[in-house]
mmCIF file of C-alpha atoms and ligand atoms in Angstrom:
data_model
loop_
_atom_site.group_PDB
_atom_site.id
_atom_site.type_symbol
_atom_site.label_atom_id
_atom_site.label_comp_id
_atom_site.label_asym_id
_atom_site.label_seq_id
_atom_site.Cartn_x
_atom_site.Cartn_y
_atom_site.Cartn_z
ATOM 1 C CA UNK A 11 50.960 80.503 43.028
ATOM 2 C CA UNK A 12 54.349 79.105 43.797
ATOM 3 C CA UNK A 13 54.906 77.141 46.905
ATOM 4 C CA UNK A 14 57.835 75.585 48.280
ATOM 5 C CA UNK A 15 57.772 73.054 50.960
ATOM 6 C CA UNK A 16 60.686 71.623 52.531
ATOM 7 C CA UNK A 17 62.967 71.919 49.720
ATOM 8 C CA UNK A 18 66.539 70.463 49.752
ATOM 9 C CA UNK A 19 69.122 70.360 46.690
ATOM 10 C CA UNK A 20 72.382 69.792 46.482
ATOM 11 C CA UNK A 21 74.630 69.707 43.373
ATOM 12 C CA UNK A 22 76.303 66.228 44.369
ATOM 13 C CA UNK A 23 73.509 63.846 43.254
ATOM 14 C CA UNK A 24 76.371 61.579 42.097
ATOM 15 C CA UNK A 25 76.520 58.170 43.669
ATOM 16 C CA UNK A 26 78.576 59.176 46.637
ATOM 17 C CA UNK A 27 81.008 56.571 48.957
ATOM 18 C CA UNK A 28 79.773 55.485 52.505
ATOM 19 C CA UNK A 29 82.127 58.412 53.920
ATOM 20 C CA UNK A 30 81.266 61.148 51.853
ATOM 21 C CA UNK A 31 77.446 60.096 52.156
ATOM 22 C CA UNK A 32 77.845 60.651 55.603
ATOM 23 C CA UNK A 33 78.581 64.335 55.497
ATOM 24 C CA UNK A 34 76.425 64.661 52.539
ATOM 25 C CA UNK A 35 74.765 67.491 54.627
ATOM 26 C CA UNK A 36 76.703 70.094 54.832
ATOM 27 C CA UNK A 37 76.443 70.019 50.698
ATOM 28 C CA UNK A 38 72.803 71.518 50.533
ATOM 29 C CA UNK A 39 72.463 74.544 48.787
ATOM 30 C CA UNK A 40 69.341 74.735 49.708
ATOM 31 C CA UNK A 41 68.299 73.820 53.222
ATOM 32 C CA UNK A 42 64.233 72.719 54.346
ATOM 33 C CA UNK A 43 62.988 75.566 52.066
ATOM 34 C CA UNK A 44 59.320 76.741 52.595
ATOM 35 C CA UNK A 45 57.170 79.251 51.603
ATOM 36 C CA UNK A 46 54.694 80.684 49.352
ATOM 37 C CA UNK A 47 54.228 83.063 47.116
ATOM 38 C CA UNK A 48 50.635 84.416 46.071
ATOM 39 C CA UNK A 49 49.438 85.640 42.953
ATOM 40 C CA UNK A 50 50.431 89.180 41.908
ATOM 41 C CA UNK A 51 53.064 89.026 44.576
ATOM 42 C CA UNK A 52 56.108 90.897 43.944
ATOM 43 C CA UNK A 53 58.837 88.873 46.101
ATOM 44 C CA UNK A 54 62.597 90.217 46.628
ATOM 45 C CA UNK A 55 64.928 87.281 47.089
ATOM 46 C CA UNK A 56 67.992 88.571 48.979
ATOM 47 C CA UNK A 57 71.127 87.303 49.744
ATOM 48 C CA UNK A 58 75.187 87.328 49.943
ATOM 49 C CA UNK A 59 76.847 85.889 47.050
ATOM 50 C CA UNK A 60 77.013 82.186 46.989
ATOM 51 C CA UNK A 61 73.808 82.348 49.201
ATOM 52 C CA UNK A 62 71.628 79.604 46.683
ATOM 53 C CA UNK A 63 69.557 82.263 44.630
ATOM 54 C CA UNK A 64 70.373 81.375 41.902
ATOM 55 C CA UNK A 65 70.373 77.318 42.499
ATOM 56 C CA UNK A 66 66.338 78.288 44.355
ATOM 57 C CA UNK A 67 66.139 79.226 40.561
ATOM 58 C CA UNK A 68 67.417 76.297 38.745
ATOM 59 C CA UNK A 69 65.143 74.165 41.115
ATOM 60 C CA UNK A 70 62.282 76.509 39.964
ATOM 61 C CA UNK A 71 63.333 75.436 36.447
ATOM 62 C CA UNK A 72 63.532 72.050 37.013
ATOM 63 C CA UNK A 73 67.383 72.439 36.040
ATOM 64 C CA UNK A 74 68.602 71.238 39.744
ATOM 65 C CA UNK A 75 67.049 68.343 41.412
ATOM 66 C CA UNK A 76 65.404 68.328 45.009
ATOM 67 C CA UNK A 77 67.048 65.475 47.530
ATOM 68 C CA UNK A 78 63.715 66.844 49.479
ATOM 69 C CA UNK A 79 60.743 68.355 49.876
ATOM 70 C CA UNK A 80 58.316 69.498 46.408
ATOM 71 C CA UNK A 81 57.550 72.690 44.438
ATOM 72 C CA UNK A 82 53.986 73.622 43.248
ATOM 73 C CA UNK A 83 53.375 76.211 40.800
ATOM 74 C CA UNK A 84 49.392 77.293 40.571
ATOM 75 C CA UNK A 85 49.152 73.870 42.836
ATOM 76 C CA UNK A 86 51.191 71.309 40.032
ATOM 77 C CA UNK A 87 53.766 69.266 41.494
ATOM 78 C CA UNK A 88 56.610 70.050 39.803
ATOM 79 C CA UNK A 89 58.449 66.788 38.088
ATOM 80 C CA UNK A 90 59.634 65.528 35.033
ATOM 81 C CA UNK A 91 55.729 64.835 33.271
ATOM 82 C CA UNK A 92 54.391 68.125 34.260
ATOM 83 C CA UNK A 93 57.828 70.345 33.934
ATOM 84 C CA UNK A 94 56.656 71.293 30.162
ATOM 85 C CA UNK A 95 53.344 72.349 30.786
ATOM 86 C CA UNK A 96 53.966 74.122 34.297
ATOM 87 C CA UNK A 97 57.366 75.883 32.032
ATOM 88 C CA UNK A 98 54.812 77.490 29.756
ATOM 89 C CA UNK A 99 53.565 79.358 33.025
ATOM 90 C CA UNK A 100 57.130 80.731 33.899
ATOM 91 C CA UNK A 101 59.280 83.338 32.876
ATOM 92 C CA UNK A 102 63.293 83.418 33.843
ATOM 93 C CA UNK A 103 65.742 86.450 33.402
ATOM 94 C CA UNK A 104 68.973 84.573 34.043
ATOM 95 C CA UNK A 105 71.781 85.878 35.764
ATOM 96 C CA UNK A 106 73.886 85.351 32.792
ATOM 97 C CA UNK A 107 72.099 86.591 29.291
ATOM 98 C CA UNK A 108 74.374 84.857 27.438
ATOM 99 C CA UNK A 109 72.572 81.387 28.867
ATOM 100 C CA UNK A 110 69.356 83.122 27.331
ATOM 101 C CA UNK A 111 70.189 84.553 24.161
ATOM 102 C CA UNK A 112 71.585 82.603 21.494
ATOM 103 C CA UNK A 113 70.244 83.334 18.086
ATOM 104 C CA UNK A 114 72.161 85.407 15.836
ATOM 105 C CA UNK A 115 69.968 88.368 15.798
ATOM 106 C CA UNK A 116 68.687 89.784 19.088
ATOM 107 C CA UNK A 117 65.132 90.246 16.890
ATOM 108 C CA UNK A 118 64.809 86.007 16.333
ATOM 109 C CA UNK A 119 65.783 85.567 20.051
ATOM 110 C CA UNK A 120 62.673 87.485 21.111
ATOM 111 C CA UNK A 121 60.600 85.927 18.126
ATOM 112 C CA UNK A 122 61.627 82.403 19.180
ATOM 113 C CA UNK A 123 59.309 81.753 22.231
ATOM 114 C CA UNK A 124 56.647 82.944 20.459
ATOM 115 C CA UNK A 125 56.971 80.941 17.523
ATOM 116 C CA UNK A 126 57.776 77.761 19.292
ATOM 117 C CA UNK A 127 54.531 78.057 21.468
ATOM 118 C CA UNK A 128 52.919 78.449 17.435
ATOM 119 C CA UNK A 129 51.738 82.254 17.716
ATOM 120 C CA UNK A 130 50.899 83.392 13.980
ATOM 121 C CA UNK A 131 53.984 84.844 12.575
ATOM 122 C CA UNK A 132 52.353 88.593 11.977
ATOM 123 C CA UNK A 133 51.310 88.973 15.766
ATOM 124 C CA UNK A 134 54.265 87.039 17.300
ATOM 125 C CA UNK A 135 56.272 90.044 15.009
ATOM 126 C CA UNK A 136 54.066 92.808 16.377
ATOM 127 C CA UNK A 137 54.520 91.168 19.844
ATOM 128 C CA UNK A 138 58.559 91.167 19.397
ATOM 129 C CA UNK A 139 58.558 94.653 18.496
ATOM 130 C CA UNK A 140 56.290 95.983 20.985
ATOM 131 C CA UNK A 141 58.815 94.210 23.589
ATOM 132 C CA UNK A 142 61.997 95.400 22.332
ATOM 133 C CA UNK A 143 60.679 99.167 22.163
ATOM 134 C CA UNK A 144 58.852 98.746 25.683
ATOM 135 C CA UNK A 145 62.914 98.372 26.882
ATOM 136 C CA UNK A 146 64.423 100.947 24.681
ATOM 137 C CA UNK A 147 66.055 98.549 22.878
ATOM 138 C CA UNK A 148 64.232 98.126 19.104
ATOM 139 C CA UNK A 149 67.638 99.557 17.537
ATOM 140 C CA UNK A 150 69.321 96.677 18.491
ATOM 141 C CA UNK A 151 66.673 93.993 16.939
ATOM 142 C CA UNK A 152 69.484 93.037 13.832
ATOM 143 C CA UNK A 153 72.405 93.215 16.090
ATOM 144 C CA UNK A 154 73.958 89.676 17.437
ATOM 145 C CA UNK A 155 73.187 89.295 21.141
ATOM 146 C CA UNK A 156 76.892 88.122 21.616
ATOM 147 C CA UNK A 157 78.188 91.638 20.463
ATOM 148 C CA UNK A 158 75.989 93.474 22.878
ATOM 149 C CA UNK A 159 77.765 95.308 25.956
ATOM 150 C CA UNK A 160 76.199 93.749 29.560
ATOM 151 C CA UNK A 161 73.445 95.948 29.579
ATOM 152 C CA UNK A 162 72.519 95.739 26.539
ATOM 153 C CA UNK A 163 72.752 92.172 26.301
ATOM 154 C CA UNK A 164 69.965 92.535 30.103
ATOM 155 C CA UNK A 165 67.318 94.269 28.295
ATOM 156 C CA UNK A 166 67.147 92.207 25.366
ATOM 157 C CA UNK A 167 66.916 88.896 27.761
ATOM 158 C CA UNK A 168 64.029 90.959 29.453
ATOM 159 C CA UNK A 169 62.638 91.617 26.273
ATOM 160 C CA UNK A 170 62.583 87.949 25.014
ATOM 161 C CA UNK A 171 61.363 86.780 28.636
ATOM 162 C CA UNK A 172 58.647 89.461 28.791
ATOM 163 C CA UNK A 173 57.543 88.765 25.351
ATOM 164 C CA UNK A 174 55.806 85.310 26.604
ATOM 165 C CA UNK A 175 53.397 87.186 28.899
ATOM 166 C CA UNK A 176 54.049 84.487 31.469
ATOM 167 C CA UNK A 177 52.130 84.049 34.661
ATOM 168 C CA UNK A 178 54.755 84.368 37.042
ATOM 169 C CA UNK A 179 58.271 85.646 36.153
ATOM 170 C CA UNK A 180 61.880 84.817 37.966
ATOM 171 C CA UNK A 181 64.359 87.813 37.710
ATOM 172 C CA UNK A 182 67.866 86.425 38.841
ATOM 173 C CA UNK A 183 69.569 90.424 38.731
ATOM 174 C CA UNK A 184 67.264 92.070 36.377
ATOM 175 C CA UNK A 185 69.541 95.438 37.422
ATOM 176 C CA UNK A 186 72.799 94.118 36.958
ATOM 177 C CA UNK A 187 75.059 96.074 34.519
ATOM 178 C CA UNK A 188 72.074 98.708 33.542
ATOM 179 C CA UNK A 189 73.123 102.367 33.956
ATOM 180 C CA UNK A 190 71.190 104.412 36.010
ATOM 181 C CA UNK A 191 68.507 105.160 33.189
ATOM 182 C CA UNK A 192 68.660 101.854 32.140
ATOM 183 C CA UNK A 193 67.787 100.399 35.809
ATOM 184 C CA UNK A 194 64.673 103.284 35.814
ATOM 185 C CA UNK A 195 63.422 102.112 32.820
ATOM 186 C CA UNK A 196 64.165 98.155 33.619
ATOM 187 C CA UNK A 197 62.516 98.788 37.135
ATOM 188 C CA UNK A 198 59.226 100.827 35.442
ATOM 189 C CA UNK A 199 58.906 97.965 33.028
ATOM 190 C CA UNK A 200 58.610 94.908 35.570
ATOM 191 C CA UNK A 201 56.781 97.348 37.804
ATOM 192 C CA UNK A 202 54.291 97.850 35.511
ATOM 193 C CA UNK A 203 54.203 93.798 34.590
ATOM 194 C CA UNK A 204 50.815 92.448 36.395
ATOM 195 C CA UNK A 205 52.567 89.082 36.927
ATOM 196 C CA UNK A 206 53.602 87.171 39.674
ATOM 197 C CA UNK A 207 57.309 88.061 40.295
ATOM 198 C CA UNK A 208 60.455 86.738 42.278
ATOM 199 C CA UNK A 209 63.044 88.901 41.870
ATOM 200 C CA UNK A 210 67.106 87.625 43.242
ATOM 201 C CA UNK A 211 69.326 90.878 43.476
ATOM 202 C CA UNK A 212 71.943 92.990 45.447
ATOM 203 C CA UNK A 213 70.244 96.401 44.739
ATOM 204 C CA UNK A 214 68.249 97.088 48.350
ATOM 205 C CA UNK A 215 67.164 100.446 46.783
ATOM 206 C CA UNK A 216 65.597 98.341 43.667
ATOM 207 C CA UNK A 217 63.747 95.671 45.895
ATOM 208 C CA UNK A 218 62.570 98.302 48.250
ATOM 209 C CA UNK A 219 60.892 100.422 45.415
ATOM 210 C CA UNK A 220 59.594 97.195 43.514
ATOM 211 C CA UNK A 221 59.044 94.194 46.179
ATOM 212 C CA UNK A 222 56.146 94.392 49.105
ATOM 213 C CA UNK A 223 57.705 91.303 50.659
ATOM 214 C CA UNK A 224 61.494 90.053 50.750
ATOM 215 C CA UNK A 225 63.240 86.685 51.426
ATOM 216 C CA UNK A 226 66.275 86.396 52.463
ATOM 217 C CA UNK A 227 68.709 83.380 52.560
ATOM 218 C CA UNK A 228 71.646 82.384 53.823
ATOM 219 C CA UNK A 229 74.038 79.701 53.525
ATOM 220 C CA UNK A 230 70.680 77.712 50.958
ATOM 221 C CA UNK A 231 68.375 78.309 54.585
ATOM 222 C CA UNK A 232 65.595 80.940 54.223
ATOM 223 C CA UNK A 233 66.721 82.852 57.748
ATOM 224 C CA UNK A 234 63.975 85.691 57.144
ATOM 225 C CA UNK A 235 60.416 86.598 55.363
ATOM 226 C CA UNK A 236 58.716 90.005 55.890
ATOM 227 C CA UNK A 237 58.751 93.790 54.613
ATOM 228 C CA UNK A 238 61.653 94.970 52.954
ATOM 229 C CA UNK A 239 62.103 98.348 54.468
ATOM 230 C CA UNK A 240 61.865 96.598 58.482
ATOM 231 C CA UNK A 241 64.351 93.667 56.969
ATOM 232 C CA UNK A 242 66.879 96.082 55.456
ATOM 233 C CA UNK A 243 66.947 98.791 58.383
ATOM 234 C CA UNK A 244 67.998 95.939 61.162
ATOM 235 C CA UNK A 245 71.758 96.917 60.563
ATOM 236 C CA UNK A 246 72.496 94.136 63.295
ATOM 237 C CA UNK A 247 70.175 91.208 61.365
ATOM 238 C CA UNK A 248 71.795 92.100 58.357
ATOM 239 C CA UNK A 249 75.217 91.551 59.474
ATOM 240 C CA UNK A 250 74.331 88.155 60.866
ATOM 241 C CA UNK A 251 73.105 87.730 57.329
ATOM 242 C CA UNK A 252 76.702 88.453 55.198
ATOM 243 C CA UNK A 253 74.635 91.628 53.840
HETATM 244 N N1 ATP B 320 77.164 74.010 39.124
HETATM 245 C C1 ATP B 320 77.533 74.016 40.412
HETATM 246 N N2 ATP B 320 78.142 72.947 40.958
HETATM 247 C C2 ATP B 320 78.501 72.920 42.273
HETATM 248 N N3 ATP B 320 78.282 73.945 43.117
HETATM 249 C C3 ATP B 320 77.674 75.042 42.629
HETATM 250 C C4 ATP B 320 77.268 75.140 41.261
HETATM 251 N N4 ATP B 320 76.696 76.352 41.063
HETATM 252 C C5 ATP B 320 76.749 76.985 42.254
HETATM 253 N N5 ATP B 320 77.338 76.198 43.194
HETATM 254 C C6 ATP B 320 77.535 76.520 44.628
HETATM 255 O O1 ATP B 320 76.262 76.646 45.229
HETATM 256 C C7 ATP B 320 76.247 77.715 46.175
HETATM 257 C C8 ATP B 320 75.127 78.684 45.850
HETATM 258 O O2 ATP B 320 75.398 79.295 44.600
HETATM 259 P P1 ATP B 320 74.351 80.243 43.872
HETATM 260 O O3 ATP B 320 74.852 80.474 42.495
HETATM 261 O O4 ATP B 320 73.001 79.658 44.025
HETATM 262 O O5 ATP B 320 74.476 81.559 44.774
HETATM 263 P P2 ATP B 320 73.815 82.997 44.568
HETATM 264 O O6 ATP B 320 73.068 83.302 45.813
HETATM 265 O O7 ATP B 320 73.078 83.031 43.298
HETATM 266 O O8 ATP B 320 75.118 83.911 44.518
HETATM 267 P P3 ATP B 320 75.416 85.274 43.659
HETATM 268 O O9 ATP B 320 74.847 86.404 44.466
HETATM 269 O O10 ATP B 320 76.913 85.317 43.654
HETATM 270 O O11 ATP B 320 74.818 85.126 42.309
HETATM 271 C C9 ATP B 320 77.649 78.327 46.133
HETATM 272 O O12 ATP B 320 78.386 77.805 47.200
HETATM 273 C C10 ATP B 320 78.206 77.863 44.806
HETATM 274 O O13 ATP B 320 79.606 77.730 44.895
HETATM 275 MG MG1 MG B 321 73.292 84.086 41.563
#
């Protein structure tokens, strides 16, 4: 469903001088990526901050070029003529909400998707509220996402992403700033989502209960690939790792 092979990206793709070019290297933020996800897969992506989650996203997106290697996603190449159709496939839950949500009312934010991909207006409204009440959030539907506290402003984003009924969603922190009900109800809610799902965050506890599998990078390199619980108890692995 998503495969990744040999993937290099660095944020420099500026014309560079001999000198600089030379060292060029040492700016990958991500380093000879590979691996693959299949469908149905729920996939923790772990790592210390500044690691290149969140850049493995933006390549994922399109947003950040590859110097190297290719992504597929359901076996598409990933590039500029098939990013809009293989984007209608993907869900993101940014790090940031404020890079997701910027209509004035949270309510049009998670209508917007639905109308741009031309659902009927009286089942793309059903949809909307079904999504904000699935997150506990349907009170806030007339409020302005940019008056929202964090976790607030996190369920609405996963409310507007989970709206789309994409194929395979990326969560870049889904847990970040929730309370501890919040987080239960956050983690039921992507639980319960039968998609494909990557899911970038600090919260061992939340990848264990939620992820069979977990990646783990370091430095933009992918240093490890297996079980969460046997990756997480290797206190000595782990501290090679920044975690
Ligand atoms: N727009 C940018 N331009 C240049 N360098 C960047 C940019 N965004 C991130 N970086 C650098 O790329 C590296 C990886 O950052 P990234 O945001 O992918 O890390 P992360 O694993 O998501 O970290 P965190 O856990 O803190 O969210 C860091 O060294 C960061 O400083
Ligand atoms: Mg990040």
């Amino acid at each position: 469903m998503v495969r990744l092979v040999q993937v290099s990206a660095s944020y420099q793709t500026r014309r560079q001088p001999a000198a600089a070019a030379a060292t060029a290297k040492t700016d990958l933020v991500l380093n000879n990526i590979s691996f693959h996800i299949k469908k149905g897969e729920s996939v923790a992506l772990i790592g210390a901050n500044g690691a290149g989650k969140t850049s493995l996203f933006l390549a994922l997106a399109g947003i950040l070029p590859l110097t190297h290697g290719s992504i597929f996603i359901d076996g598409v190449a990933l590039s500029k003529r098939t990013i809009k159709t293989v984007r209608r496939k993907i869900g993101f839950v940014f790090q940031n909400p404020d890079d997701q949500l910027f209509m004035s009312r949270v309510y049009d934010d998670v209508l917007f998707g639905l109308l741009n991909m031309g659902i009927a207006e009286e089942d793309a409204q059903s949809r909307a509220w079904d999504a904000l009440a699935k997150l506990g959030v349907g009170h806030l539907a007339d409020r302005s996402p940019f008056r929202l506290s964090g976790g607030e402003k996190r369920l609405c984003a996963l409310a507007a992403t989970l709206v789309m009924d994409p194929e395979i969603v990326f969560f870049d922190e889904p847990s970040a700033f929730l309370d501890p009900k919040s987080q239960r109800m956050a983690s039921a809610v992507i639980q319960a989502l039968p998609f494909t799902k990557l899911i970038a965050t600090h919260d061992l506890a939340f990848a264990r209960t939620l992820c069979s599998r977990a990646l783990i990078l370091r430095s933009g390199a992918l240093v490890a690939d297996g079980d969460p619980a046997a990756l997480f108890d290797d206190a000595g692995n782990m501290s090679l790792w920044g975690l």
